[in-house]
Tab-separated table of C-alpha atoms in Angstrom:
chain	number	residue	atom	x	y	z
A	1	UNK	CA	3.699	-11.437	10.550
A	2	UNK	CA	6.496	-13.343	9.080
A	3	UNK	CA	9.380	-11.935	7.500
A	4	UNK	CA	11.703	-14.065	5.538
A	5	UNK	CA	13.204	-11.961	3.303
A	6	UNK	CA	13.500	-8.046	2.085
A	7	UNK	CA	13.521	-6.040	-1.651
A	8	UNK	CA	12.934	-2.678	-1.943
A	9	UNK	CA	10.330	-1.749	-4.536
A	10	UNK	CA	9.571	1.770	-4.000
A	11	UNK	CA	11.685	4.090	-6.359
A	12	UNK	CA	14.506	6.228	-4.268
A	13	UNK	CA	12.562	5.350	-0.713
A	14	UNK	CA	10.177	8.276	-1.917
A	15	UNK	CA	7.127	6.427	-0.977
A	16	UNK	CA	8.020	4.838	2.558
A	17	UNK	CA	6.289	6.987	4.734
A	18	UNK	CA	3.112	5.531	2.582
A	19	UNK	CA	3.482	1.942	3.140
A	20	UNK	CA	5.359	2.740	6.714
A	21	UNK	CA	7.899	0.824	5.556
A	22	UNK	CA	9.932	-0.319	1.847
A	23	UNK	CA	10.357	-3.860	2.547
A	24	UNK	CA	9.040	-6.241	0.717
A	25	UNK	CA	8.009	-9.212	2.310
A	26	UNK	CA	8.673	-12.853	0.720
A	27	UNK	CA	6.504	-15.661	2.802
A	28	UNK	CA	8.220	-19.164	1.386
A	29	UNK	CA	5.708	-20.798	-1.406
A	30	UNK	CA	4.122	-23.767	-0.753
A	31	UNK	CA	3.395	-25.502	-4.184
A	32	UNK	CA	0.515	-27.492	-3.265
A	33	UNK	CA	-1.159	-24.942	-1.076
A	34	UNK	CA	-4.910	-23.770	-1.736
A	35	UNK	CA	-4.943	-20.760	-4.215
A	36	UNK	CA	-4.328	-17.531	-1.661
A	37	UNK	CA	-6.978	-14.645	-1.606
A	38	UNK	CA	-5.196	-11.379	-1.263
A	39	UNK	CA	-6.873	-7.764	-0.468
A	40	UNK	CA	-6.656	-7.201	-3.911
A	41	UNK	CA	-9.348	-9.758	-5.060
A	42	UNK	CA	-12.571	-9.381	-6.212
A	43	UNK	CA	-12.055	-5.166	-5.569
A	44	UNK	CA	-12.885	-2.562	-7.808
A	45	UNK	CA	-11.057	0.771	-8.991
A	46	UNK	CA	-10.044	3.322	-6.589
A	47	UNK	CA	-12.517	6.282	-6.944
A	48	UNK	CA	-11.187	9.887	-6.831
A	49	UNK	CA	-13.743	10.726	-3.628
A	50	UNK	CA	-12.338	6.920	-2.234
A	51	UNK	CA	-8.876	8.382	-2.298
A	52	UNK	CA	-9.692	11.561	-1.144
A	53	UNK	CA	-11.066	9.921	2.147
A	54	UNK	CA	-8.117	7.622	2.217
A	55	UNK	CA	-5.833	10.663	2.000
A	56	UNK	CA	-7.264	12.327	4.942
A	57	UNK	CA	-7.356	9.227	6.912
A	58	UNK	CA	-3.822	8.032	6.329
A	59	UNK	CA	-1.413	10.700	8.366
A	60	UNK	CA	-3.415	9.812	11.546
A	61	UNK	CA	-2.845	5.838	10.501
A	62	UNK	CA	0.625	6.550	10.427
A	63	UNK	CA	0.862	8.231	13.500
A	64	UNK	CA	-0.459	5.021	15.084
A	65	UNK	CA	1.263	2.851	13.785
A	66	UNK	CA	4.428	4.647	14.418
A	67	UNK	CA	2.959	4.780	18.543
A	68	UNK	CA	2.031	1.607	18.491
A	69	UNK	CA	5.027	-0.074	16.206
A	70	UNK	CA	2.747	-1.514	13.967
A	71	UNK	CA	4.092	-2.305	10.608
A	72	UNK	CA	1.797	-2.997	7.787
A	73	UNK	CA	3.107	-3.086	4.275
A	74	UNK	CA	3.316	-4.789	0.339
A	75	UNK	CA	3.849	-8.582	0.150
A	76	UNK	CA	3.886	-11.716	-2.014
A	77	UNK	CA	2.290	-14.794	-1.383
A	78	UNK	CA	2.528	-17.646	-3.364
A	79	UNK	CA	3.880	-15.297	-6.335
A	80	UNK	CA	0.601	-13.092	-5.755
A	81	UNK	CA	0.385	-9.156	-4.803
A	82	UNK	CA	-0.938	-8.784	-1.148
A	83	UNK	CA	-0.696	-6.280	1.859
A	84	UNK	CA	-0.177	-7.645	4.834
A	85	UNK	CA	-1.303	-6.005	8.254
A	86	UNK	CA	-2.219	-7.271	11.937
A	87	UNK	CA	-5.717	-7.251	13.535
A	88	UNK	CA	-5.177	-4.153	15.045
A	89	UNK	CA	-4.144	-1.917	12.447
A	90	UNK	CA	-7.599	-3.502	11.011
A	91	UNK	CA	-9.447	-2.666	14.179
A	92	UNK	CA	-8.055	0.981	13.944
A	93	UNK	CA	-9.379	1.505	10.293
A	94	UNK	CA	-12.617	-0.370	11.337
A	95	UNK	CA	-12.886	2.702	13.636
A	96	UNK	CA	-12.680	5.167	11.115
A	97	UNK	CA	-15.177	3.673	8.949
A	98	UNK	CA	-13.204	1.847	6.841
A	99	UNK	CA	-13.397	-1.407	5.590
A	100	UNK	CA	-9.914	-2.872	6.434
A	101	UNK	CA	-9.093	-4.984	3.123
A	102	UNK	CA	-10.298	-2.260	0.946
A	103	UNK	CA	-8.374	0.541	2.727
A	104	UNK	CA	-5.062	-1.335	2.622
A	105	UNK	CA	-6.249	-2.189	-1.129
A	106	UNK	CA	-6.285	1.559	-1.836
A	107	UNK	CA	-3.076	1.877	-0.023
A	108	UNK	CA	-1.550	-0.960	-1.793
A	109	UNK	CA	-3.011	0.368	-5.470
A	110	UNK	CA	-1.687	4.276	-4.910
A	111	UNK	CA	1.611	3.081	-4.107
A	112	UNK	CA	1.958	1.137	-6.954
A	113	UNK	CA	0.650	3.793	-8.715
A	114	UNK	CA	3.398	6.581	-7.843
A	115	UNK	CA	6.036	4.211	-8.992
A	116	UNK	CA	4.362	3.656	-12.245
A	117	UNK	CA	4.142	7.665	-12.332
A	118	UNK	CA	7.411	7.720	-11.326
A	119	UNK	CA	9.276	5.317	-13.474
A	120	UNK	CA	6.779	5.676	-16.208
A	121	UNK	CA	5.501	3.130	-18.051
A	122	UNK	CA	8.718	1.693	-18.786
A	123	UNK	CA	8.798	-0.464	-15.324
A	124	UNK	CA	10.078	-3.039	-16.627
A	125	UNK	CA	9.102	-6.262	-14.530
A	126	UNK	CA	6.576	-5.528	-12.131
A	127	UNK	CA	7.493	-6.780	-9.027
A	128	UNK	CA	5.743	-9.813	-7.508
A	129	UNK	CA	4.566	-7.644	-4.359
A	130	UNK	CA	2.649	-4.787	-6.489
A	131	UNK	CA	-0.208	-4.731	-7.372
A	132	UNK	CA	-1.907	-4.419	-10.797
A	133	UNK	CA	-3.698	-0.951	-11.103
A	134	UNK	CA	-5.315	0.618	-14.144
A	135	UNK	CA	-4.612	3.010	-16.446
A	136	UNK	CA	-7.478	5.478	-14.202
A	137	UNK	CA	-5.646	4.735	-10.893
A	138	UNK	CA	-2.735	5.859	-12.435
A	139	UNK	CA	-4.007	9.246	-13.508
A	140	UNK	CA	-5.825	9.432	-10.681
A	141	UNK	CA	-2.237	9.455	-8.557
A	142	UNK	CA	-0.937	11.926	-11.160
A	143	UNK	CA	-3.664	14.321	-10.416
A	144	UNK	CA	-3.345	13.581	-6.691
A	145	UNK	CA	0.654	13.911	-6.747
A	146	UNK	CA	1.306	16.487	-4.207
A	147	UNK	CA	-1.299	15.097	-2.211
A	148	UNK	CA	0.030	11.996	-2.335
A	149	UNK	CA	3.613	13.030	-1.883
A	150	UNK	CA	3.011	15.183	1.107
A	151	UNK	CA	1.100	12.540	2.732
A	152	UNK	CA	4.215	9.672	2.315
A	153	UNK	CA	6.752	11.495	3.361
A	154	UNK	CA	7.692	11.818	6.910
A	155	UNK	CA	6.614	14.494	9.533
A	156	UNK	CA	8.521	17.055	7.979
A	157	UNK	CA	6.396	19.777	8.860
A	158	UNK	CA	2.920	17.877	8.903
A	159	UNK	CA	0.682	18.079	12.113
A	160	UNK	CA	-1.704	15.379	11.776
């Protein structure tokens, strides 16, 4: 992972435990480099029994990561939305039947979504590392709030 350069993009810090960390990550463009594919691409809406799944899955993610110092988190490349994440943090969702780009998609798309719920939908300029997410993923993290919320903050009480 390369890290050349750090913006925070999630409102008041609120969703770091989610994304295991608030940085955003800036890899330098290269102009004339091949259009980039992102987890993002070619992947449909998250589903309400999707993110249900996800939200079970995610406190034990965390807690490996945190063992293992693993960081995986929101980017932009080449001006595009993308998460980035090692080969072992993909291994470990593997494991739990996920597919990896699709589980750090869902990650990816929630967060966004809680600071769209959170701002509203006066967020001015998105920035370059969210993602786009639909007006459904949006109300789906409204109706999944405290689910969400108690699953991004930090082991305040949880004993996943």
């Amino acid at each position: 992972m390369r890290k050349t350069g750090c913006r925070g993009w999630l409102a008041g810090g609120l969703l770091c435990g989610l994304l295991l960390c608030g940085l955003t990550v800036v890899v330098p463009v290269d102009v004339e480099a091949a259009a980039v594919t992102t987890v993002y691409d070619g992947q449909g809406p998250v589903e309400e029994k999707e993110l249900l799944r996800f939200l079970d899955v995610l406190p034990q993610f965390r807690n490996w990561a945190r063992e293992n110092r693993i960081e995986a988190h929101p980017v932009a490349r080449r001006g595009k939305a993308d998460f980035l994440y090692p080969d072992d943090a993909a291994r470990w969702v593997e494991a739990k039947g996920w597919d990896a780009r699709r589980f750090f998609c869902v990650m990816g798309r929630m967060a966004a979504a809680l600071v769209i719920v959170e701002e509203g939908n006066d967020l001015q300029v998105r920035p370059k590392d969210m993602p786009v997410v639909d007006k459904a993923e949006v109300e789906l993290a409204r109706k999944h709030l405290g689910s969400l919320l108690k699953v991004s903050m930090p082991d305040e009480g949880m004993s996943h």
